[in-house]
mmCIF file of C-alpha atoms in Angstrom:
data_model
loop_
_atom_site.group_PDB
_atom_site.id
_atom_site.type_symbol
_atom_site.label_atom_id
_atom_site.label_comp_id
_atom_site.label_asym_id
_atom_site.label_seq_id
_atom_site.Cartn_x
_atom_site.Cartn_y
_atom_site.Cartn_z
ATOM 1 C CA MET A 1 0.079 0.196 -0.071
ATOM 2 C CA ASN A 2 1.370 3.374 -1.078
ATOM 3 C CA LEU A 3 0.986 5.680 1.968
ATOM 4 C CA GLU A 4 2.113 8.773 -0.024
ATOM 5 C CA THR A 5 -0.523 8.474 -2.807
ATOM 6 C CA ASN A 6 -2.265 11.635 -1.434
ATOM 7 C CA GLY A 7 0.132 14.011 0.357
ATOM 8 C CA SER A 8 -2.886 15.816 2.185
ATOM 9 C CA SER A 9 -4.048 12.751 3.901
ATOM 10 C CA GLN A 10 -0.820 11.714 5.949
ATOM 11 C CA VAL A 11 -1.245 10.003 9.203
ATOM 12 C CA PRO A 12 -1.047 12.934 11.765
ATOM 13 C CA LEU A 13 0.306 10.540 14.613
ATOM 14 C CA ASN A 14 1.559 6.964 14.097
ATOM 15 C CA GLU A 15 3.422 4.433 16.163
ATOM 16 C CA ALA A 16 7.007 4.282 15.752
ATOM 17 C CA ALA A 17 8.017 1.171 14.604
ATOM 18 C CA ALA A 18 9.205 -1.303 17.316
ATOM 19 C CA ALA A 19 12.612 -1.876 15.984
ATOM 20 C CA GLU A 20 13.599 1.705 16.819
ATOM 21 C CA VAL A 21 12.706 1.136 20.277
ATOM 22 C CA GLN A 22 15.899 0.305 22.228
ATOM 23 C CA SER A 23 16.382 0.122 25.974
ATOM 24 C CA PRO A 24 18.244 3.192 27.287
ATOM 25 C CA ALA A 25 17.958 2.076 30.949
ATOM 26 C CA GLY A 26 20.280 -1.230 30.881
ATOM 27 C CA GLU A 27 18.609 -4.031 32.714
ATOM 28 C CA ARG A 28 15.326 -2.099 33.959
ATOM 29 C CA VAL A 29 12.124 -3.445 32.624
ATOM 30 C CA LEU A 30 10.405 -1.253 29.804
ATOM 31 C CA PHE A 31 6.860 -1.017 29.562
ATOM 32 C CA THR A 32 4.781 0.410 26.804
ATOM 33 C CA PRO A 33 2.402 2.695 28.394
ATOM 34 C CA PRO A 34 -1.452 2.310 27.560
ATOM 35 C CA ILE A 35 -2.533 5.553 25.674
ATOM 36 C CA ASP A 36 -5.563 7.249 24.567
ATOM 37 C CA ILE A 37 -5.725 9.756 21.422
ATOM 38 C CA TYR A 38 -8.503 11.953 20.712
ATOM 39 C CA GLU A 39 -9.259 14.431 18.118
ATOM 40 C CA THR A 40 -10.388 17.925 18.930
ATOM 41 C CA ALA A 41 -11.122 21.084 16.548
ATOM 42 C CA GLU A 42 -7.347 22.146 17.178
ATOM 43 C CA GLY A 43 -5.519 18.584 16.681
ATOM 44 C CA LEU A 44 -4.874 15.687 18.583
ATOM 45 C CA VAL A 45 -4.343 15.011 22.246
ATOM 46 C CA LEU A 46 -2.364 11.853 23.466
ATOM 47 C CA ILE A 47 -2.840 10.612 27.004
ATOM 48 C CA ALA A 48 -0.499 8.197 28.495
ATOM 49 C CA ASP A 49 -0.507 6.409 31.869
ATOM 50 C CA LEU A 50 2.676 6.541 33.442
ATOM 51 C CA PRO A 51 2.351 5.805 37.114
ATOM 52 C CA GLY A 52 5.398 6.594 39.187
ATOM 53 C CA VAL A 53 6.809 8.985 36.779
ATOM 54 C CA SER A 54 7.035 12.609 38.036
ATOM 55 C CA VAL A 55 7.915 15.684 35.895
ATOM 56 C CA LYS A 56 11.572 15.446 36.895
ATOM 57 C CA SER A 57 11.694 11.830 35.637
ATOM 58 C CA LEU A 58 9.983 12.101 32.402
ATOM 59 C CA GLU A 59 11.911 12.797 29.254
ATOM 60 C CA LEU A 60 9.493 14.131 26.383
ATOM 61 C CA GLN A 61 11.024 15.109 22.961
ATOM 62 C CA VAL A 62 10.326 15.696 19.433
ATOM 63 C CA GLN A 63 13.331 14.881 17.127
ATOM 64 C CA ASP A 64 12.991 15.374 13.516
ATOM 65 C CA ASN A 65 9.422 14.043 13.359
ATOM 66 C CA LYS A 66 9.689 11.659 16.030
ATOM 67 C CA LEU A 67 7.876 11.919 19.429
ATOM 68 C CA THR A 68 9.494 9.909 22.133
ATOM 69 C CA LEU A 69 8.143 9.683 25.836
ATOM 70 C CA LEU A 70 10.398 8.029 28.263
ATOM 71 C CA GLY A 71 9.282 8.143 31.942
ATOM 72 C CA ARG A 72 11.445 6.743 34.682
ATOM 73 C CA VAL A 73 9.937 5.292 37.712
ATOM 74 C CA ARG A 74 11.912 5.782 40.906
ATOM 75 C CA ASN A 75 12.397 2.588 42.653
ATOM 76 C CA GLN A 76 10.740 3.233 46.207
ATOM 77 C CA ILE A 77 10.666 -0.314 47.564
ATOM 78 C CA PRO A 78 13.378 -0.932 50.303
ATOM 79 C CA ALA A 79 15.954 -3.422 49.163
ATOM 80 C CA ASN A 80 15.161 -5.697 52.161
ATOM 81 C CA ALA A 81 11.503 -5.848 51.351
ATOM 82 C CA ARG A 82 10.367 -9.260 50.832
ATOM 83 C CA PRO A 83 7.510 -9.608 47.965
ATOM 84 C CA LEU A 84 4.814 -11.647 49.034
ATOM 85 C CA HIS A 85 2.504 -11.060 46.276
ATOM 86 C CA ARG A 86 3.117 -9.344 42.956
ATOM 87 C CA GLU A 87 0.640 -8.119 40.105
ATOM 88 C CA TYR A 88 3.050 -5.642 38.423
ATOM 89 C CA GLU A 89 6.705 -5.284 37.843
ATOM 90 C CA GLU A 90 8.442 -1.890 38.404
ATOM 91 C CA GLY A 91 9.962 -0.369 35.444
ATOM 92 C CA ASP A 92 10.260 2.410 33.072
ATOM 93 C CA PHE A 93 7.821 3.440 30.256
ATOM 94 C CA LEU A 94 8.736 4.312 26.593
ATOM 95 C CA ARG A 95 6.858 4.845 23.697
ATOM 96 C CA SER A 96 7.496 6.667 20.453
ATOM 97 C CA PHE A 97 5.281 8.010 17.414
ATOM 98 C CA ILE A 98 5.907 9.512 14.334
ATOM 99 C CA LEU A 99 4.286 12.887 13.622
ATOM 100 C CA SER A 100 3.288 13.818 10.308
ATOM 101 C CA GLU A 101 3.517 17.170 8.746
ATOM 102 C CA ASP A 102 -0.252 17.764 9.964
ATOM 103 C CA VAL A 103 1.108 18.363 13.549
ATOM 104 C CA ASP A 104 2.597 21.655 14.421
ATOM 105 C CA HIS A 105 5.799 20.155 15.946
ATOM 106 C CA GLU A 106 6.712 23.604 17.352
ATOM 107 C CA ARG A 107 3.419 24.142 19.522
ATOM 108 C CA VAL A 108 3.484 20.762 21.004
ATOM 109 C CA THR A 109 2.595 21.134 24.865
ATOM 110 C CA ALA A 110 2.325 18.681 27.752
ATOM 111 C CA ARG A 111 1.138 18.172 31.176
ATOM 112 C CA LEU A 112 1.888 15.500 33.893
ATOM 113 C CA ASN A 113 -0.454 15.172 36.654
ATOM 114 C CA ASN A 114 -1.055 12.040 39.070
ATOM 115 C CA GLY A 115 1.025 9.853 36.691
ATOM 116 C CA VAL A 116 -0.955 10.762 33.586
ATOM 117 C CA LEU A 117 0.591 12.520 30.740
ATOM 118 C CA GLU A 118 -1.411 14.638 28.409
ATOM 119 C CA VAL A 119 0.408 15.917 25.262
ATOM 120 C CA VAL A 120 -1.522 18.343 22.974
ATOM 121 C CA LEU A 121 -0.641 17.949 19.206
ATOM 122 C CA PRO A 122 -1.974 21.188 17.674
ATOM 123 C CA ARG A 123 -2.736 20.814 13.720
ATOM 124 C CA ALA A 124 -0.528 22.668 11.574
ATOM 125 C CA ALA A 125 -2.351 25.545 9.622
ATOM 126 C CA LYS A 126 -2.901 24.618 6.135
ATOM 127 C CA SER A 127 -0.472 26.665 3.968
ATOM 128 C CA GLN A 128 -2.421 29.082 1.915
ATOM 129 C CA PRO A 129 -1.906 29.172 -1.894
ATOM 130 C CA ARG A 130 0.144 31.943 -2.663
ATOM 131 C CA ARG A 131 -0.905 34.332 -5.538
ATOM 132 C CA ILE A 132 2.140 35.411 -7.827
ATOM 133 C CA GLN A 133 1.542 38.420 -9.571
ATOM 134 C CA VAL A 134 2.669 37.963 -13.468
ATOM 135 C CA ASP A 135 3.830 41.219 -14.810
ATOM 136 C CA THR A 136 4.392 41.973 -18.552
ATOM 137 C CA ASP A 137 7.033 43.978 -19.844
ATOM 138 C CA MET B 1 -7.392 -8.925 19.388
ATOM 139 C CA PRO B 2 -7.814 -5.215 18.314
ATOM 140 C CA VAL B 3 -5.564 -2.848 20.213
ATOM 141 C CA PHE B 4 -7.285 0.253 18.721
ATOM 142 C CA ARG B 5 -10.711 0.975 18.251
ATOM 143 C CA TRP B 6 -11.468 2.227 14.891
ATOM 144 C CA ARG B 7 -13.088 5.505 14.183
ATOM 145 C CA GLU B 8 -13.688 7.254 10.900
ATOM 146 C CA SER B 9 -12.149 10.779 11.432
ATOM 147 C CA TRP B 10 -9.845 13.041 10.023
ATOM 148 C CA ASP B 11 -8.274 10.802 7.483
ATOM 149 C CA PRO B 12 -8.731 7.598 5.723
ATOM 150 C CA LEU B 13 -6.319 6.149 7.887
ATOM 151 C CA ARG B 14 -8.105 2.579 8.625
ATOM 152 C CA ASP B 15 -6.041 0.739 6.507
ATOM 153 C CA LEU B 16 -2.794 1.918 7.825
ATOM 154 C CA GLU B 17 -4.091 1.568 11.367
ATOM 155 C CA ARG B 18 -4.669 -1.996 10.962
ATOM 156 C CA GLN B 19 -1.184 -2.305 9.679
ATOM 157 C CA VAL B 20 0.144 -0.803 12.805
ATOM 158 C CA ASP B 21 -2.253 -3.034 14.853
ATOM 159 C CA ARG B 22 -0.852 -6.077 13.456
ATOM 160 C CA LEU B 23 2.786 -4.574 14.139
ATOM 161 C CA LEU B 24 1.931 -4.040 17.759
ATOM 162 C CA GLU B 25 0.492 -7.482 18.068
ATOM 163 C CA SER B 26 3.886 -9.123 17.259
ATOM 164 C CA LEU B 27 5.761 -7.066 19.782
ATOM 165 C CA PRO B 28 7.760 -9.332 21.877
ATOM 166 C CA PHE B 29 6.964 -7.387 25.285
ATOM 167 C CA PRO B 30 3.670 -7.323 27.036
ATOM 168 C CA PHE B 31 1.585 -4.597 25.356
ATOM 169 C CA PRO B 32 -0.420 -3.143 26.966
ATOM 170 C CA ARG B 33 -1.238 -4.752 30.356
ATOM 171 C CA PHE B 34 -4.685 -5.551 29.949
ATOM 172 C CA ASP B 35 -5.422 -8.745 31.466
ATOM 173 C CA ARG B 36 -5.025 -8.168 35.031
ATOM 174 C CA PRO B 37 -7.088 -6.631 37.841
ATOM 175 C CA PHE B 38 -7.211 -2.867 38.431
ATOM 176 C CA PRO B 39 -5.695 -1.596 40.185
ATOM 177 C CA PRO B 40 -2.450 -4.023 39.949
ATOM 178 C CA VAL B 41 -1.161 -4.244 43.755
ATOM 179 C CA ASN B 42 2.148 -5.494 45.034
ATOM 180 C CA LEU B 43 2.610 -6.572 48.602
ATOM 181 C CA TYR B 44 5.865 -6.456 50.586
ATOM 182 C CA GLU B 45 7.076 -7.480 53.968
ATOM 183 C CA LEU B 46 9.350 -5.413 55.676
ATOM 184 C CA ASP B 47 11.048 -5.562 59.272
ATOM 185 C CA GLY B 48 8.179 -3.670 61.097
ATOM 186 C CA GLU B 49 5.577 -3.441 58.440
ATOM 187 C CA TYR B 50 3.753 -4.740 55.449
ATOM 188 C CA LEU B 51 3.935 -2.344 52.328
ATOM 189 C CA LEU B 52 1.261 -2.516 49.802
ATOM 190 C CA THR B 53 1.472 -0.504 46.541
ATOM 191 C CA ALA B 54 -1.070 0.005 43.785
ATOM 192 C CA GLU B 55 -0.786 1.654 40.396
ATOM 193 C CA LEU B 56 -3.394 4.126 40.059
ATOM 194 C CA PRO B 57 -2.465 6.612 37.486
ATOM 195 C CA GLY B 58 -5.298 9.465 36.777
ATOM 196 C CA THR B 59 -6.695 9.182 40.273
ATOM 197 C CA VAL B 60 -6.804 12.049 42.773
ATOM 198 C CA ALA B 61 -6.105 11.325 46.379
ATOM 199 C CA ALA B 62 -9.714 12.807 46.920
ATOM 200 C CA ASP B 63 -11.454 10.120 44.889
ATOM 201 C CA LEU B 64 -9.596 7.425 46.690
ATOM 202 C CA GLU B 65 -11.330 5.601 49.532
ATOM 203 C CA LEU B 66 -9.384 3.069 51.881
ATOM 204 C CA SER B 67 -11.165 0.990 54.802
ATOM 205 C CA LEU B 68 -9.828 -1.739 56.877
ATOM 206 C CA SER B 69 -12.268 -4.150 58.633
ATOM 207 C CA GLY B 70 -12.044 -7.701 59.705
ATOM 208 C CA GLY B 71 -8.831 -8.138 58.054
ATOM 209 C CA VAL B 72 -9.991 -6.987 54.726
ATOM 210 C CA LEU B 73 -8.447 -4.000 53.271
ATOM 211 C CA THR B 74 -10.932 -2.385 50.794
ATOM 212 C CA LEU B 75 -9.546 -0.060 48.045
ATOM 213 C CA ARG B 76 -12.452 1.989 45.999
ATOM 214 C CA GLY B 77 -11.897 4.905 43.739
ATOM 215 C CA LYS B 78 -12.835 6.476 40.454
ATOM 216 C CA ARG B 79 -10.782 6.965 37.413
ATOM 217 C CA ALA B 80 -12.323 9.577 35.068
ATOM 218 C CA ALA B 81 -12.558 9.631 31.452
ATOM 219 C CA PRO B 82 -10.995 12.781 29.768
ATOM 220 C CA ALA B 83 -13.733 15.377 30.346
ATOM 221 C CA GLY B 84 -15.802 16.324 27.625
ATOM 222 C CA VAL B 85 -14.735 14.253 25.015
ATOM 223 C CA ALA B 86 -17.373 12.471 22.877
ATOM 224 C CA GLU B 87 -16.534 8.800 22.148
ATOM 225 C CA GLU B 88 -16.588 9.414 18.571
ATOM 226 C CA GLN B 89 -13.591 11.771 18.978
ATOM 227 C CA PHE B 90 -11.385 8.697 20.080
ATOM 228 C CA ARG B 91 -8.854 7.345 17.645
ATOM 229 C CA ARG B 92 -7.195 5.035 19.985
ATOM 230 C CA HIS B 93 -8.451 3.895 23.305
ATOM 231 C CA GLU B 94 -6.123 1.623 25.453
ATOM 232 C CA ARG B 95 -6.554 3.036 28.995
ATOM 233 C CA VAL B 96 -9.251 1.862 31.282
ATOM 234 C CA TRP B 97 -12.026 4.479 33.060
ATOM 235 C CA GLY B 98 -14.717 4.091 35.528
ATOM 236 C CA ASN B 99 -15.361 3.004 39.253
ATOM 237 C CA TRP B 100 -13.317 0.189 40.605
ATOM 238 C CA GLU B 101 -13.049 -1.703 43.939
ATOM 239 C CA ARG B 102 -10.617 -4.147 45.319
ATOM 240 C CA ALA B 103 -10.692 -5.964 48.773
ATOM 241 C CA LEU B 104 -7.718 -7.676 49.899
ATOM 242 C CA THR B 105 -7.021 -9.897 52.850
ATOM 243 C CA VAL B 106 -4.083 -8.370 54.949
ATOM 244 C CA PRO B 107 -1.546 -10.476 56.850
ATOM 245 C CA ASP B 108 -2.391 -11.362 60.330
ATOM 246 C CA ARG B 109 -1.124 -9.252 63.105
ATOM 247 C CA VAL B 110 -1.554 -5.678 61.533
ATOM 248 C CA GLN B 111 -2.209 -2.751 63.887
ATOM 249 C CA GLY B 112 -5.351 -1.525 62.054
ATOM 250 C CA ASP B 113 -5.338 1.787 63.751
ATOM 251 C CA LYS B 114 -1.850 2.638 62.690
ATOM 252 C CA VAL B 115 -2.463 2.075 58.992
ATOM 253 C CA SER B 116 -1.127 4.865 56.764
ATOM 254 C CA ALA B 117 -0.942 5.770 53.086
ATOM 255 C CA GLU B 118 0.287 8.120 50.737
ATOM 256 C CA PHE B 119 -0.379 8.890 47.087
ATOM 257 C CA ASN B 120 2.252 10.078 44.817
ATOM 258 C CA ASP B 121 2.415 10.402 41.055
ATOM 259 C CA GLY B 122 -0.339 7.956 40.527
ATOM 260 C CA VAL B 123 1.105 5.443 43.044
ATOM 261 C CA LEU B 124 -0.601 4.642 46.345
ATOM 262 C CA ARG B 125 1.490 3.123 49.194
ATOM 263 C CA VAL B 126 -0.237 1.919 52.261
ATOM 264 C CA HIS B 127 1.893 1.013 55.540
ATOM 265 C CA LEU B 128 0.425 -1.457 57.634
ATOM 266 C CA PRO B 129 2.448 -1.894 60.904
ATOM 267 C CA LYS B 130 2.864 -5.315 62.315
ATOM 268 C CA ALA B 131 1.375 -5.586 65.769
ATOM 269 C CA ALA B 132 3.981 -6.780 68.436
ATOM 270 C CA GLU B 133 4.813 -10.431 68.396
ATOM 271 C CA THR B 134 2.815 -12.227 71.102
ATOM 272 C CA LYS B 135 5.502 -14.010 73.012
ATOM 273 C CA PRO B 136 5.808 -17.707 72.457
ATOM 274 C CA ARG B 137 4.158 -19.286 75.646
ATOM 275 C CA GLN B 138 6.072 -22.258 76.823
ATOM 276 C CA ILE B 139 4.000 -25.121 78.001
ATOM 277 C CA GLN B 140 5.602 -27.095 80.889
ATOM 278 C CA VAL B 141 4.988 -30.781 80.421
ATOM 279 C CA MET B 142 5.079 -32.448 83.525
ATOM 280 C CA GLN B 143 5.791 -36.379 83.767
ATOM 281 C CA GLY B 144 2.921 -38.072 84.948
ATOM 282 C CA GLY B 145 3.208 -40.484 87.962
ATOM 283 C CA GLY B 146 1.202 -43.033 86.439
ATOM 284 C CA PRO B 147 -2.545 -43.971 86.864
#
C-alpha cells in the first residue's frame, strides 16, 4: 500500500516501529504505556498512563518527526523488602510516535498530573496558496 | 485482539492503522497490560510493616477511599474519563476508566489503627505496621506419675 498517494492525508500520529525502540535503561524493565488519542477541533490529544513518573523523571522530546516519551520510575521499595504478592513489575515507560506534517511540531505542549501525561498536538495551519503576480514587460 | 478502536475521522487512515495494529500484536514484550485486575497491587514484607503498593494513574487522592475491617482492606476509587470528549473523537483507546473496587486480605497481626497511606504520581502506598509479636508461651509438660 502506498501511503504517500495523497500528500494531504498523511497519518498525523503514527506508532514508531518497534525496531527503533531500544532500552536506554540497561536491565530495567521497559513497558509500553497504554494511551488514548482523541481528536479535537485544534488537533490531537495524547494521554498516557505513567504511574510513578514525575515531571523530573519524564523525558519528552520531538526530534525530526519522532515524538518519544521516556518515563523513569524511581524505585521506592526498600532493598530488604520481601515480596509476598506481585501483580505488577516496576519498570520504566517508553513509547514513540511518528508525527506527520499535519502536526505543528513547534507548538506541542504537555502536562503531567498524578501519573498521567497529556500531550497536546496542534494541527498545523494549512498553507495557503500564494498568488504570484505576473507582470508583462 | 484489536488493539485500537477504529474511528472514521480526520483521514482515511484505517488501512494503515490496521497495519500498525498487526505490528503491535507481534511485539515481543507485553503490550499493554490489559489482562490483570485494576488496580494492580504488590505486597511486600519489611521488618516492621507490610507495604502495599498500587498503580493508580489519573486518580486524585480525594477520589480514593480506603477502609480496613475484619482483616480485609478495601480500596475504592474512580478513574475519570477525559472530560468533555465524545466517544467518536477517540482515535485510540487503550486506557481504562470508571469506578473500581478491590478487597484484599491483609496479613495477620496488623495494627489496624496505625495504618497510613500516601499517594504520589499515581502510585498508592499503604503502610500496615505489624503488631508486636505475642511471646511464644512455653508449656511445661509434667511427667505423670502413672495412673
